[in-house]
Amino acid sequence: MSLDDISIKVADLHSIGSLDALLNEIASHLTRFIATGETAMIDLKSLPFSPAEYESLRTALGRGEVSARLETIGDSELYETHYSGVWWVTHYNVEGDVIADLIEIAEVPAILHSQPEDVRDGLERLQHTLSQTK
Amino acid sequence: MKEHETLEQRLHEQGVSRRSFLKFCAAMATMMALPPGSATAIAAALAKVKRPSVIWLSFQECTGCTESLTRSHSPTLESMIFDMVSLDYHHTLQAASGFAAEQAREDAMKEFNGKYLLLVDGSIPLKDGGVYSTIAGRTNLDLLEEAAKGAAAIVAVGSCAAFGGIPNANPNPTGAVAVSDIIKDKPIINISGCPPIPAVITGVLAHYLTFGALPALDNLGRPKAFYGETIHDRCYRRPMYEQGKFAKTFDDEGARNGWCLYELGCKGPTTHNACATTKWNGGTGFPIEAGHGCIGCSEPKFWDAGSFYAPLPAPAADVTTVAKAAVIAGAVAAVVAGAIDRGKKTKAQQSREKLTVDDLKGE
Ligand code: SF4
């Protein structure tokens, strides 16, 4: 008997209802974002999704035009979904495990912005380099 | 031993960027079951805290709890243990041994008297003068009582320390008891589970660091954010339960179709823990996702609660109407709000104001 002899059936759990609930939640956040500019985040790890529902969510949101990658304490993947202003942000640790999985409703995910502290540090380093080459 | 520096200083020295720190805080927010937007507030609070001294005592245990923690995700292990706290004594993990190790424990107790966190895994045997488990010739009881005196709070890690666990199971040959059976005058937080979910261990430590206080506890001393609901409340097979679709054996058509494991002995309806959402092995899954019912390891006396494969006596009486409505009607708010204890966070989110750590306090 080989592994192929064990039949595998993907469970169809699409109709559970949590997916629709989440899409409605995203729609209401988007409405508010358009009206007031207020951003929002949804923690996907707090939702009781079946693996099939999670995949359905990926399909439902699709992929849009922009994607970005952070390389810091493990990778992070960020992309705009098929719906502009709705971003999927997944943070990994160095071992590649998901440590945070978020839907962010914003112009740009907050973590992509340069941080003032880092900018100041950068300037210091640049000035230091310049002073050495004088 | 010098006074511990702040986390911000330490991270800056190591060349960790602010952006990395924010990413780390986003992971912490997820871990503590706080609203994801609170990462900035957490960052502001964490940046200022001094790394507390932690003493970890391992008593009558299998080291599974330490295994669980050291197999947890990397920001939790590397940053939590090595950056966020100063682990001054842990006899399995520390490099020092023998007299030097015991000296480190005594130094930390003296230096940080009244301020250190005491973590305990394993139960404490009391029979025959406690001879069944000793470290450096001293009984667990003796060591616990001594270390508890100067502790700010005690964290009982795992079902053995929290409730007595397996050593305490019938016939309990060593007279094993829980930490709370011995120590009565210190705040004790129970992180039960055999082993407990690593993210819950670190989430509680993170909460203590962020808020300077222990999180809200249930009647068994467990943090509500993680133990506020049952496995059954958050189980992805719950719709099957509601529809009366039950697997009858582990290899029938129902089992293959992912039906509810209630009749195969699942203890999900009476077990409070976060496995269904936090999951195990880097978020891969949890027992029910692997086709086995919950065995109830985070509840007191779980080993003596009858067969793991016998169905619970009656349909769960503690089904919360909220969770039921959420699953059946797909009610947006209830599904997205997460644990019951999230009500307050949701309020903070809805008030549309910038979150600060004070808003999050008392979670
Ligand atoms: S009885 Fe067990 S498998 Fe069934 S829904 Fe409840 S927790 Fe899930």
mmCIF file of N, CA and C and ligand atoms in Angstrom, chain B residues 230-242 245-246 258-263 265-269 276 286 288 292-294 312, ligand 1:
data_model
loop_
_atom_site.group_PDB
_atom_site.id
_atom_site.type_symbol
_atom_site.label_atom_id
_atom_site.label_comp_id
_atom_site.label_asym_id
_atom_site.label_seq_id
_atom_site.Cartn_x
_atom_site.Cartn_y
_atom_site.Cartn_z
ATOM 1 N N THR B 230 -15.046 27.968 25.813
ATOM 2 C CA THR B 230 -14.682 26.560 25.671
ATOM 3 C C THR B 230 -14.171 26.293 24.249
ATOM 4 N N ILE B 231 -13.503 25.159 24.110
ATOM 5 C CA ILE B 231 -13.055 24.706 22.784
ATOM 6 C C ILE B 231 -14.274 24.625 21.859
ATOM 7 N N HIS B 232 -15.363 24.099 22.407
ATOM 8 C CA HIS B 232 -16.615 23.909 21.683
ATOM 9 C C HIS B 232 -17.173 25.247 21.166
ATOM 10 N N ASP B 233 -17.038 26.311 21.985
ATOM 11 C CA ASP B 233 -17.535 27.636 21.573
ATOM 12 C C ASP B 233 -16.876 28.110 20.281
ATOM 13 N N ARG B 234 -15.585 27.760 20.114
ATOM 14 C CA ARG B 234 -14.830 28.291 18.978
ATOM 15 C C ARG B 234 -14.445 27.206 17.978
ATOM 16 N N CYS B 235 -15.031 26.022 18.103
ATOM 17 C CA CYS B 235 -14.627 24.904 17.242
ATOM 18 C C CYS B 235 -15.195 25.058 15.839
ATOM 19 N N TYR B 236 -14.349 24.816 14.832
ATOM 20 C CA TYR B 236 -14.830 24.968 13.454
ATOM 21 C C TYR B 236 -15.806 23.841 13.084
ATOM 22 N N ARG B 237 -15.870 22.777 13.911
ATOM 23 C CA ARG B 237 -16.839 21.710 13.624
ATOM 24 C C ARG B 237 -18.188 21.972 14.290
ATOM 25 N N ARG B 238 -18.291 23.102 14.954
ATOM 26 C CA ARG B 238 -19.510 23.423 15.688
ATOM 27 C C ARG B 238 -20.780 23.377 14.821
ATOM 28 N N PRO B 239 -20.744 23.879 13.585
ATOM 29 C CA PRO B 239 -21.963 23.778 12.758
ATOM 30 C C PRO B 239 -22.438 22.335 12.591
ATOM 31 N N MET B 240 -21.479 21.395 12.563
ATOM 32 C CA MET B 240 -21.839 19.974 12.443
ATOM 33 C C MET B 240 -22.588 19.527 13.700
ATOM 34 N N TYR B 241 -22.088 20.000 14.827
ATOM 35 C CA TYR B 241 -22.737 19.679 16.114
ATOM 36 C C TYR B 241 -24.170 20.198 16.091
ATOM 37 N N GLU B 242 -24.335 21.441 15.654
ATOM 38 C CA GLU B 242 -25.669 22.043 15.631
ATOM 39 C C GLU B 242 -26.597 21.297 14.686
ATOM 40 N N LYS B 245 -24.698 16.285 13.081
ATOM 41 C CA LYS B 245 -23.873 15.382 12.264
ATOM 42 C C LYS B 245 -22.695 14.907 13.113
ATOM 43 N N PHE B 246 -22.773 13.675 13.601
ATOM 44 C CA PHE B 246 -21.750 13.152 14.506
ATOM 45 C C PHE B 246 -21.018 11.966 13.906
ATOM 46 N N GLY B 258 -15.394 15.229 8.361
ATOM 47 C CA GLY B 258 -15.118 16.291 9.330
ATOM 48 C C GLY B 258 -16.294 16.601 10.236
ATOM 49 N N TRP B 259 -17.101 15.581 10.577
ATOM 50 C CA TRP B 259 -18.233 15.823 11.444
ATOM 51 C C TRP B 259 -17.792 15.928 12.901
ATOM 52 N N CYS B 260 -18.718 16.370 13.732
ATOM 53 C CA CYS B 260 -18.441 16.603 15.144
ATOM 54 C C CYS B 260 -18.014 15.321 15.872
ATOM 55 N N LEU B 261 -17.060 15.463 16.801
ATOM 56 C CA LEU B 261 -16.483 14.305 17.495
ATOM 57 C C LEU B 261 -17.094 14.074 18.880
ATOM 58 N N TYR B 262 -18.199 14.713 19.128
ATOM 59 C CA TYR B 262 -18.872 14.624 20.431
ATOM 60 C C TYR B 262 -19.088 13.188 20.883
ATOM 61 N N GLU B 263 -19.634 12.369 20.010
ATOM 62 C CA GLU B 263 -19.956 10.986 20.399
ATOM 63 C C GLU B 263 -18.717 10.119 20.526
ATOM 64 N N GLY B 265 -16.259 11.128 22.281
ATOM 65 C CA GLY B 265 -15.663 11.502 23.573
ATOM 66 C C GLY B 265 -15.060 12.885 23.640
ATOM 67 N N CYS B 266 -15.295 13.719 22.643
ATOM 68 C CA CYS B 266 -14.709 15.061 22.663
ATOM 69 C C CYS B 266 -15.119 15.814 23.935
ATOM 70 N N LYS B 267 -14.122 16.360 24.649
ATOM 71 C CA LYS B 267 -14.410 17.106 25.879
ATOM 72 C C LYS B 267 -14.455 18.613 25.620
ATOM 73 N N GLY B 268 -14.497 18.987 24.341
ATOM 74 C CA GLY B 268 -14.533 20.404 23.969
ATOM 75 C C GLY B 268 -15.598 21.221 24.694
ATOM 76 N N PRO B 269 -16.828 20.672 24.851
ATOM 77 C CA PRO B 269 -17.877 21.482 25.472
ATOM 78 C C PRO B 269 -17.601 21.875 26.923
ATOM 79 N N ALA B 276 -8.595 26.227 19.835
ATOM 80 C CA ALA B 276 -9.349 26.309 18.589
ATOM 81 C C ALA B 276 -8.984 27.542 17.766
ATOM 82 N N PHE B 286 -5.053 22.027 15.605
ATOM 83 C CA PHE B 286 -5.236 21.589 16.984
ATOM 84 C C PHE B 286 -5.882 20.207 16.928
ATOM 85 N N ILE B 288 -8.639 18.609 17.306
ATOM 86 C CA ILE B 288 -9.874 18.330 16.573
ATOM 87 C C ILE B 288 -9.660 18.458 15.062
ATOM 88 N N HIS B 292 -9.082 14.117 16.217
ATOM 89 C CA HIS B 292 -9.247 13.524 17.552
ATOM 90 C C HIS B 292 -9.960 14.508 18.463
ATOM 91 N N GLY B 293 -10.861 13.996 19.279
ATOM 92 C CA GLY B 293 -11.573 14.885 20.193
ATOM 93 C C GLY B 293 -10.636 15.517 21.200
ATOM 94 N N CYS B 294 -11.129 16.583 21.827
ATOM 95 C CA CYS B 294 -10.389 17.258 22.898
ATOM 96 C C CYS B 294 -10.392 16.339 24.126
ATOM 97 N N LEU B 312 -19.491 12.880 26.628
ATOM 98 C CA LEU B 312 -19.904 13.622 27.817
ATOM 99 C C LEU B 312 -21.353 13.258 28.121
HETATM 100 S S1 SF4 C 1 -18.046 18.459 20.533
HETATM 101 FE FE1 SF4 C 1 -15.883 18.708 20.051
HETATM 102 S S2 SF4 C 1 -15.706 18.380 17.811
HETATM 103 FE FE2 SF4 C 1 -17.882 18.728 18.301
HETATM 104 S S3 SF4 C 1 -18.152 20.902 17.939
HETATM 105 FE FE3 SF4 C 1 -17.740 20.635 20.141
HETATM 106 S S4 SF4 C 1 -15.521 20.901 20.333
HETATM 107 FE FE4 SF4 C 1 -15.938 20.574 18.147
#
